[in-house]
XYZ file of C-alpha atoms in Angstrom:
592
model
C -1.961 65.235 12.757
C -2.907 63.748 9.384
C -5.989 64.964 7.574
C -9.222 63.318 8.746
C -12.350 63.962 6.710
C -15.690 64.855 8.237
C -17.158 61.708 6.757
C -14.568 59.595 8.577
C -15.277 61.398 11.834
C -19.020 60.879 11.394
C -18.608 57.151 10.778
C -16.108 56.785 13.625
C -18.519 58.447 16.056
C -21.302 55.981 15.200
C -18.951 53.004 15.307
C -17.351 53.760 18.674
C -20.408 55.215 20.413
C -23.083 52.849 19.095
C -21.697 49.851 17.218
C -18.878 48.873 19.591
C -21.040 48.933 22.782
C -23.805 46.924 21.097
C -21.281 44.456 19.711
C -19.564 44.052 23.085
C -22.828 43.411 24.942
C -23.960 40.921 22.290
C -20.687 39.008 22.405
C -20.718 38.832 26.201
C -24.305 37.523 26.251
C -23.565 35.003 23.538
C -20.425 33.706 25.270
C -22.277 33.190 28.540
C -25.142 31.346 26.836
C -22.688 29.235 24.844
C -20.787 28.297 28.024
C -23.982 27.110 29.734
C -25.063 25.126 26.669
C -21.616 23.536 26.360
C -21.744 22.444 29.969
C -25.210 20.923 29.596
C -24.395 19.149 26.334
C -21.162 17.757 27.741
C -22.959 16.496 30.836
C -25.574 14.810 28.659
C -22.877 13.187 26.545
C -21.104 11.946 29.674
C -24.300 10.335 30.967
C -24.908 8.659 27.621
C -21.378 7.262 27.535
C -21.731 5.988 31.092
C -24.909 4.159 30.125
C -23.078 2.458 27.236
C -20.414 1.248 29.641
C -23.019 -0.202 31.992
C -24.811 -2.026 29.149
C -21.614 -3.717 27.974
C -20.652 -4.640 31.524
C -24.100 -6.157 32.047
C -23.795 -8.358 28.950
C -20.362 -9.574 30.034
C -21.765 -10.277 33.512
C -24.493 -12.420 31.909
C -21.851 -14.436 30.047
C -19.890 -14.877 33.278
C -23.034 -16.037 35.159
C -23.829 -18.491 32.383
C -20.284 -19.851 32.574
C -20.518 -20.311 36.329
C -23.916 -22.009 35.955
C -22.487 -24.590 33.532
C -19.318 -25.131 35.543
C -21.151 -25.999 38.789
C -23.978 -28.037 37.285
C -23.760 -31.628 38.607
C -25.374 -33.164 35.530
C -22.838 -31.466 33.304
C -19.999 -32.734 35.491
C -21.414 -36.270 35.463
C -21.598 -36.324 31.637
C -18.026 -35.043 31.386
C -16.709 -37.648 33.844
C -18.623 -40.521 32.197
C -18.243 -40.198 28.408
C -20.867 -41.983 26.259
C -19.921 -45.482 25.078
C -22.910 -46.357 22.941
C -24.912 -44.317 20.556
C -27.826 -44.452 22.960
C -25.724 -42.929 25.722
C -24.505 -40.276 23.304
C -28.064 -39.394 22.358
C -29.166 -39.219 26.002
C -26.227 -36.997 26.948
C -26.845 -34.661 23.992
C -30.522 -34.313 24.881
C -29.680 -33.561 28.513
C -27.077 -31.007 27.483
C -29.445 -29.359 24.997
C -32.020 -29.066 27.771
C -29.434 -27.352 29.949
C -28.471 -24.989 27.131
C -32.134 -24.125 26.539
C -32.670 -23.542 30.240
C -29.725 -21.126 30.348
C -30.832 -19.299 27.198
C -34.248 -18.787 28.770
C -33.305 -17.952 32.322
C -29.840 -16.419 32.167
C -28.464 -15.748 28.705
C -29.934 -14.697 25.381
C -30.815 -16.716 22.325
C -27.772 -15.380 20.515
C -25.234 -17.122 22.777
C -23.327 -20.199 21.652
C -22.576 -22.901 24.265
C -19.824 -25.484 23.832
C -18.725 -28.156 26.320
C -15.781 -30.584 25.778
C -14.837 -33.600 27.838
C -11.321 -34.955 28.042
C -12.219 -37.884 25.751
C -13.008 -35.823 22.627
C -16.798 -35.466 23.013
C -18.273 -32.037 22.075
C -21.732 -30.775 23.137
C -23.021 -27.538 21.489
C -26.235 -25.684 20.713
C -24.925 -24.841 17.206
C -24.371 -27.089 14.237
C -20.920 -28.562 13.933
C -19.041 -30.386 11.205
C -16.404 -33.101 11.325
C -13.074 -31.676 12.411
C -14.601 -28.773 14.335
C -13.373 -30.093 17.684
C -9.785 -30.360 16.497
C -9.956 -26.884 14.904
C -11.174 -25.317 18.149
C -8.524 -27.070 20.228
C -5.831 -25.690 17.905
C -6.802 -22.056 18.556
C -4.716 -19.739 20.730
C -7.565 -18.871 23.061
C -8.298 -22.581 23.724
C -4.651 -23.227 24.610
C -4.720 -20.278 27.021
C -7.871 -21.756 28.594
C -6.115 -25.050 29.302
C -3.090 -23.195 30.688
C -5.204 -21.109 33.108
C -6.532 -24.407 34.512
C -9.808 -23.218 35.995
C -9.771 -19.429 35.629
C -12.029 -17.702 33.159
C -10.335 -16.657 29.924
C -11.943 -13.812 27.970
C -11.269 -13.590 24.251
C -12.119 -10.474 22.292
C -13.059 -10.532 18.619
C -11.999 -14.009 17.516
C -13.096 -16.077 14.540
C -16.276 -18.149 14.535
C -16.136 -21.626 16.079
C -17.630 -23.161 12.971
C -16.413 -21.140 9.961
C -14.112 -18.200 9.326
C -16.729 -16.585 7.139
C -19.298 -16.156 9.903
C -19.765 -13.429 12.508
C -16.756 -12.884 14.792
C -17.271 -13.649 18.469
C -16.568 -12.588 22.044
C -16.021 -15.640 24.225
C -15.404 -16.687 27.805
C -13.886 -20.117 28.397
C -12.625 -22.112 31.356
C -11.627 -25.612 32.514
C -14.367 -27.573 34.374
C -13.218 -29.363 37.544
C -14.792 -32.006 39.762
C -14.986 -32.048 43.572
C -11.352 -33.208 43.850
C -10.248 -30.239 41.683
C -9.389 -32.458 38.718
C -9.877 -31.225 35.137
C -12.781 -33.039 33.555
C -13.405 -30.838 30.509
C -13.695 -27.358 29.070
C -16.589 -25.032 28.324
C -16.907 -22.029 25.999
C -19.690 -19.445 25.840
C -19.597 -17.110 22.833
C -21.661 -14.186 21.651
C -21.523 -12.310 18.296
C -19.589 -9.015 18.397
C -22.451 -7.351 16.503
C -24.451 -6.831 19.695
C -21.502 -5.173 21.432
C -20.874 -2.933 18.446
C -24.512 -1.872 18.513
C -24.159 -0.897 22.170
C -20.917 1.007 21.497
C -22.625 3.049 18.790
C -25.918 3.563 20.639
C -27.125 7.015 21.515
C -28.014 10.073 19.486
C -27.589 9.065 15.813
C -26.871 12.694 14.873
C -23.692 12.669 16.969
C -20.710 10.999 15.317
C -18.671 9.058 17.849
C -16.169 6.219 17.944
C -16.675 3.323 20.353
C -13.942 0.777 21.072
C -13.625 -2.298 23.233
C -9.910 -2.735 23.935
C -8.435 -6.016 25.133
C -4.923 -6.952 26.184
C -2.191 -6.374 23.629
C -3.486 -4.963 20.381
C -6.973 -6.475 20.469
C -9.519 -3.817 19.472
C -13.205 -4.230 18.691
C -14.814 -1.376 16.772
C -17.434 -0.979 14.044
C -15.351 0.844 11.422
C -11.684 -0.091 11.919
C -10.528 1.849 8.857
C -11.840 5.121 10.399
C -11.483 4.410 14.099
C -8.071 2.732 14.382
C -6.046 5.718 12.977
C -7.776 8.016 15.491
C -7.224 5.502 18.304
C -3.537 5.170 17.457
C -3.100 8.960 17.487
C -4.759 9.180 20.927
C -3.345 5.949 22.345
C -0.826 7.612 24.658
C -3.569 9.847 26.075
C -5.930 6.879 26.494
C -3.293 4.779 28.268
C -2.554 7.598 30.727
C -6.142 8.567 31.396
C -8.073 7.295 34.401
C -11.633 6.016 34.189
C -14.087 8.803 33.574
C -14.755 11.544 31.031
C -12.349 14.306 30.024
C -11.625 16.651 27.130
C -8.378 16.129 25.215
C -6.742 17.724 22.190
C -4.874 16.084 19.311
C -3.692 17.546 16.011
C -5.651 20.730 16.633
C -8.922 18.856 17.293
C -10.778 18.600 20.613
C -12.415 15.339 21.746
C -14.495 14.087 24.657
C -12.777 10.915 25.884
C -14.641 8.439 28.114
C -12.878 5.344 29.466
C -14.241 2.552 31.665
C -12.354 -0.509 32.912
C -13.971 -3.960 33.164
C -12.349 -5.768 36.118
C -13.853 -9.139 35.230
C -12.203 -9.180 31.781
C -9.313 -6.716 32.034
C -10.746 -4.851 29.060
C -11.433 -1.146 28.658
C -14.374 0.540 27.024
C -13.344 3.727 25.188
C -15.665 6.283 23.682
C -14.194 9.106 21.539
C -16.557 11.863 20.462
C -15.335 14.956 18.557
C -16.342 18.285 20.034
C -17.667 19.308 16.644
C -20.158 16.400 16.767
C -21.310 17.132 20.322
C -21.679 20.847 19.800
C -22.982 20.705 16.254
C -26.345 22.207 17.182
C -24.644 24.947 19.182
C -22.435 25.722 16.201
C -25.518 25.937 14.016
C -27.136 28.363 16.458
C -23.917 30.371 16.524
C -23.763 30.501 12.721
C -27.354 31.710 12.486
C -26.766 34.283 15.235
C -23.588 35.589 13.614
C -25.337 35.782 10.242
C -28.268 37.749 11.660
C -25.915 40.023 13.577
C -23.705 40.584 10.520
C -26.671 41.433 8.313
C -27.990 43.839 10.969
C -24.601 45.514 11.306
C -24.277 45.743 7.509
C -27.668 47.469 7.278
C -26.729 49.728 10.171
C -23.426 50.679 8.560
C -25.206 51.223 5.255
C -27.526 53.749 6.897
C -24.539 55.474 8.512
C -22.683 55.634 5.193
C -25.754 57.002 3.426
C -26.269 59.754 5.988
C -22.574 60.663 6.117
C -22.387 60.698 2.319
C -25.428 62.949 2.096
C -23.963 65.441 4.593
C -20.385 65.489 3.260
C -20.930 65.118 -0.505
C -20.799 68.897 -1.213
C -17.576 69.229 0.746
C -16.015 66.297 -1.126
C -16.974 67.923 -4.444
C -15.211 71.093 -3.373
C -12.172 69.116 -2.244
C -11.915 67.211 -5.556
C -12.037 70.460 -7.538
C -9.340 71.924 -5.295
C -7.130 68.918 -6.058
C -7.572 69.523 -9.798
C -6.647 73.168 -9.319
C -3.609 72.060 -7.325
C -2.493 70.002 -10.351
C -2.776 73.059 -12.597
C -6.267 72.605 -14.088
C -7.993 75.969 -13.788
C -10.808 75.406 -16.303
C -12.969 73.651 -13.689
C -15.999 74.713 -11.716
C -17.553 73.661 -8.423
C -21.122 72.435 -8.908
C -22.660 72.866 -5.427
C -26.278 73.943 -5.371
C -27.006 73.734 -1.659
C -28.296 76.900 -0.027
C -25.976 76.851 2.960
C -22.446 77.787 3.994
C -20.915 75.133 1.704
C -22.832 76.449 -1.321
C -21.666 80.014 -0.589
C -18.079 78.759 -0.280
C -18.366 77.040 -3.697
C -19.596 80.231 -5.388
C -16.732 82.238 -3.898
C -14.230 79.616 -5.037
C -15.593 79.753 -8.628
C -15.177 83.553 -8.723
C -11.614 83.209 -7.462
C -10.814 80.652 -10.206
C -12.187 82.991 -12.897
C -9.973 85.856 -11.730
C -6.934 83.574 -11.464
C -7.515 82.218 -14.975
C -7.577 85.762 -16.344
C -4.252 86.597 -14.717
C -2.661 83.414 -16.058
C -3.932 84.038 -19.603
C -2.319 87.467 -19.570
C 0.939 85.966 -18.319
C 0.872 83.371 -21.118
C 0.524 86.094 -23.757
C 3.442 88.019 -22.251
C 5.560 84.875 -22.109
C 4.877 84.130 -25.753
C 5.990 87.642 -26.661
C 9.189 87.186 -24.655
C 9.939 83.830 -26.363
C 9.301 85.348 -29.790
C 11.712 88.121 -28.948
C 14.318 85.545 -27.929
C 13.883 83.665 -31.211
C 14.196 86.826 -33.252
C 17.306 87.802 -31.293
C 18.879 84.413 -31.952
C 18.003 84.592 -35.644
C 19.552 88.077 -35.870
C 22.922 86.802 -34.621
C 25.671 86.392 -37.213
C 29.356 85.711 -36.927
C 31.244 89.038 -37.088
C 34.497 87.209 -37.819
C 32.919 85.601 -40.841
C 31.731 88.992 -42.207
C 35.138 90.533 -41.533
C 37.074 87.754 -43.249
C 34.670 87.738 -46.214
C 34.974 91.460 -46.776
C 38.787 91.207 -46.582
C 38.733 88.424 -49.150
C 36.516 90.470 -51.497
C 38.851 93.434 -51.082
C 41.971 91.446 -51.980
C 40.225 89.587 -54.784
C 39.082 92.863 -56.293
C 42.752 93.809 -56.516
C 44.200 90.512 -57.687
C 41.410 88.864 -59.723
C 38.713 89.576 -62.267
C 35.223 90.863 -61.626
C 33.406 87.538 -62.047
C 34.573 86.069 -58.776
C 33.895 89.347 -57.017
C 30.391 89.392 -58.424
C 29.709 85.801 -57.308
C 30.887 86.487 -53.772
C 28.917 89.692 -53.559
C 25.780 87.904 -54.754
C 26.280 85.062 -52.271
C 27.000 87.420 -49.414
C 24.002 89.545 -50.318
C 21.790 86.476 -50.292
C 23.011 85.485 -46.810
C 22.655 88.980 -45.422
C 19.166 89.304 -46.854
C 18.089 86.002 -45.271
C 19.631 86.938 -41.922
C 18.176 90.435 -41.726
C 14.667 89.371 -42.828
C 12.956 88.607 -39.443
C 9.336 88.193 -40.327
C 9.737 84.448 -40.941
C 11.315 81.893 -38.564
C 10.805 78.830 -40.812
C 11.634 78.341 -44.485
C 11.542 75.360 -46.813
C 14.479 72.997 -46.967
C 15.013 74.059 -50.597
C 15.476 77.676 -49.489
C 17.807 76.670 -46.689
C 19.894 74.659 -49.153
C 20.185 77.766 -51.349
C 21.592 79.595 -48.318
C 24.091 76.769 -47.785
C 25.161 76.844 -51.409
C 25.718 80.601 -51.230
C 27.807 80.104 -48.100
C 29.894 77.367 -49.759
C 30.482 79.591 -52.806
C 32.108 82.147 -50.542
C 34.080 79.417 -48.741
C 35.469 78.064 -51.995
C 36.815 81.479 -52.868
C 38.242 81.898 -49.368
C 39.877 78.484 -48.855
C 40.011 76.979 -52.283
C 38.075 74.117 -53.857
C 39.560 71.346 -51.629
C 36.264 69.983 -50.261
C 33.898 67.995 -52.473
C 30.223 68.524 -51.573
C 27.747 65.694 -52.240
C 23.983 66.160 -51.859
C 21.687 63.174 -51.170
C 18.258 64.734 -50.874
C 14.895 62.989 -50.618
C 12.493 64.741 -52.991
C 9.769 64.481 -50.347
C 11.795 66.677 -47.996
C 12.508 69.670 -50.240
C 9.214 71.387 -49.419
C 9.479 70.585 -45.694
C 9.792 73.530 -43.313
C 13.001 73.909 -41.312
C 14.269 76.655 -38.976
C 15.924 79.462 -40.891
C 19.754 79.314 -40.826
C 19.807 75.787 -39.378
C 22.051 74.005 -41.925
C 24.480 76.879 -42.620
C 26.032 76.824 -39.088
C 26.570 73.059 -39.405
C 28.385 73.509 -42.744
C 30.399 76.375 -41.290
C 31.387 74.100 -38.384
C 32.906 71.653 -40.891
C 35.061 74.380 -42.465
C 36.125 75.731 -39.074
C 36.935 72.539 -37.173
C 37.483 69.711 -39.692
C 41.016 68.994 -40.947
C 41.142 67.441 -44.432
C 43.911 65.725 -46.322
C 44.972 67.594 -49.448
C 42.523 66.999 -52.259
C 40.540 64.356 -50.320
C 38.053 66.434 -48.387
C 34.439 65.329 -48.716
C 31.235 66.622 -47.166
C 27.835 64.920 -47.548
C 24.548 66.812 -47.122
C 21.690 64.349 -46.709
C 17.941 64.573 -45.998
C 15.573 61.671 -45.339
C 12.231 60.795 -43.763
C 12.514 58.528 -40.710
C 10.137 55.553 -40.122
C 8.594 57.601 -37.312
C 7.574 60.287 -39.827
C 10.177 62.817 -38.638
C 12.671 64.675 -40.846
C 16.423 64.124 -40.457
C 19.075 66.506 -41.867
C 22.613 65.167 -41.776
C 26.065 66.679 -42.455
C 28.832 64.052 -42.800
C 32.520 64.899 -43.345
C 35.670 62.803 -43.606
C 37.924 65.261 -41.848
C 40.785 63.919 -39.770
C 40.186 63.101 -36.109
C 39.845 66.297 -34.155
C 41.095 66.810 -30.631
C 39.114 64.371 -28.463
C 38.859 66.827 -25.585
C 37.449 69.466 -27.929
C 34.995 66.898 -29.397
C 33.804 65.903 -25.917
C 33.492 69.585 -25.023
C 31.150 70.097 -27.965
C 29.001 67.125 -26.947
C 28.855 68.316 -23.322
C 27.752 71.769 -24.431
C 24.948 70.310 -26.562
C 23.896 67.913 -23.785
C 23.805 70.599 -21.111
C 22.471 73.360 -23.417
C 25.118 75.796 -22.174
C 27.032 78.469 -24.039
C 30.784 78.268 -24.533
C 33.188 81.015 -25.427
C 35.208 78.565 -27.518
C 32.633 78.483 -30.337
C 30.763 81.080 -32.308
C 27.392 82.191 -30.982
C 25.744 81.236 -34.250
C 27.077 77.683 -33.880
C 25.956 74.184 -32.966
C 24.492 75.139 -29.587
C 22.539 77.986 -31.200
C 20.912 75.599 -33.675
C 20.257 72.988 -30.961
C 18.527 75.514 -28.692
C 16.415 76.980 -31.480
C 15.172 73.545 -32.559
C 14.232 72.561 -28.990
C 12.504 75.911 -28.364
C 10.456 75.482 -31.553
C 9.577 71.781 -31.392
C 10.233 70.448 -27.891
C 12.880 68.540 -25.965
C 12.501 65.328 -28.011
C 14.046 67.060 -31.052
C 17.437 68.704 -31.540
C 20.996 68.212 -32.704
C 23.251 65.176 -32.304
C 26.995 64.798 -32.866
C 28.746 61.479 -33.530
C 32.275 60.454 -34.552
C 32.879 57.038 -36.220
C 36.556 56.115 -35.900
C 36.168 53.037 -38.118
C 34.760 55.111 -41.016
C 36.838 58.194 -40.222
C 33.731 60.346 -40.441
C 31.956 62.880 -38.260
C 28.126 62.939 -38.261
C 26.094 66.020 -37.295
C 22.301 65.436 -37.490
C 19.220 67.500 -36.835
C 15.914 65.741 -36.114
C 12.731 67.765 -36.815
C 9.028 67.039 -37.192
C 8.110 66.786 -40.857
C 5.986 69.883 -41.631
C 4.985 71.536 -44.876
C 3.848 75.059 -45.674
C 0.116 74.289 -45.787
C 0.233 72.338 -42.503
C 2.156 75.161 -40.817
C -0.422 77.725 -41.915
C -3.318 75.556 -40.686
C -1.669 75.123 -37.272
C -1.039 78.860 -36.902
C -4.572 79.765 -37.935
C -5.955 77.070 -35.597
């Protein structure tokens, strides 16, 4: 199983044994209370919606009663059958009709109703002011034409323009044809009421609850207070509304829940629709839930804080010990456990510190031994010299002593003595570049006597580099490699020895020759040997790989030797990259 800390176990025990049971009981109690409250609030909303339906039906019933009262009144029928001929008759009829309208407004209808009665001869009686042309305008309306077509049946019109002016309040009207005892049409009557009163009823109830009330007529006739807000919602729920029976139900649309109440009006063929979002009905419950969740969350946060504090207090020493162990695992042994508790954990920390001290001592001794072994390796590498070179040189000196004068013998002996002295002297692994160049010049003196003066040597040396420290016998093997492996055209051999300071501050030593292209397989073999840092029996031990390994052992893997052949230039480049050091800096580093 994966590692589980004591702190995690402590917290898990509190969470599963205390927090989870308390949370479960609280959620169960809350859900039950919320269910009861939802049921009560929904019932209350249903009762309120039912009351709205009854109020609208009552107002429509009043309009219907007023219509029936006018239609059966004998005086009204008499005035419609006998139109006024003189102005006196017109005045008498108007006064009688006004009295009837006032009687109806007092006994049956309300003051806000408009009464209009037409006879078949063009006479209009109303309780509202009219202007010339009003009669013709009313008779041209769609609802008036439907009234004539129904020929005695009541025609209900929802939300039509005012009878007097299009700028006034829109109306709800009931109209019908008035008949005499022989069932002949003798006129028409219209009773209208402003839609404002119906809109007030549709929106009545708790003002804190946002709902949408609609009075829906045949076709696309809809009466509502805010059409721009209500009609899009009604259109999205229209299929549900058309399918629903009268009553109250919960529906869902576009991820939102609504309480839908519908009520049909048989007398008009209209439907009353109330749409109330759940969020509006249960707003107070949601507020209670938010407060409860907030209080519970704060309590749980405090409770968890106490648990974390206690667990941290109990497990902090162990975590300190664990962190130090991780550092030791990464190789850092110069650390110490700071646990001052007087218990088992404190005793364990003291024992661990003693163990680290003993381990550090063993490692320090191993480091000293390793340094001695590396120094021995370096000295062994520096002591290596090419026995073939010594043998060939001595043979050359022997033959030259027979065939030539003493001057050449003296020069070769001096050069060879200088090289042997530098090779045998082991107390110093680094020398200045100037000293190393002297070694190279001594070596080339011997080579000229051995092979002839067919290679021109050019030196391009940066004055700043002459006092820089380089590994002893680092350039001589590179120059020897040119003589051993480069093939020059007669009289055209050229070798360039160059030193420069790189922009990075490092020192670069470079040997460039224009020898003919060597065997590509042999060239690749050399590069593979340098890249893999392996020895090869094909080359001398004091060769390129020797120099490469010594440089990397002294300065690190980012330094070393590189070999490059440029076919376009016909040149071979052998470079050594070293850190730029001088004698005083080297002494300070060794003393430090």
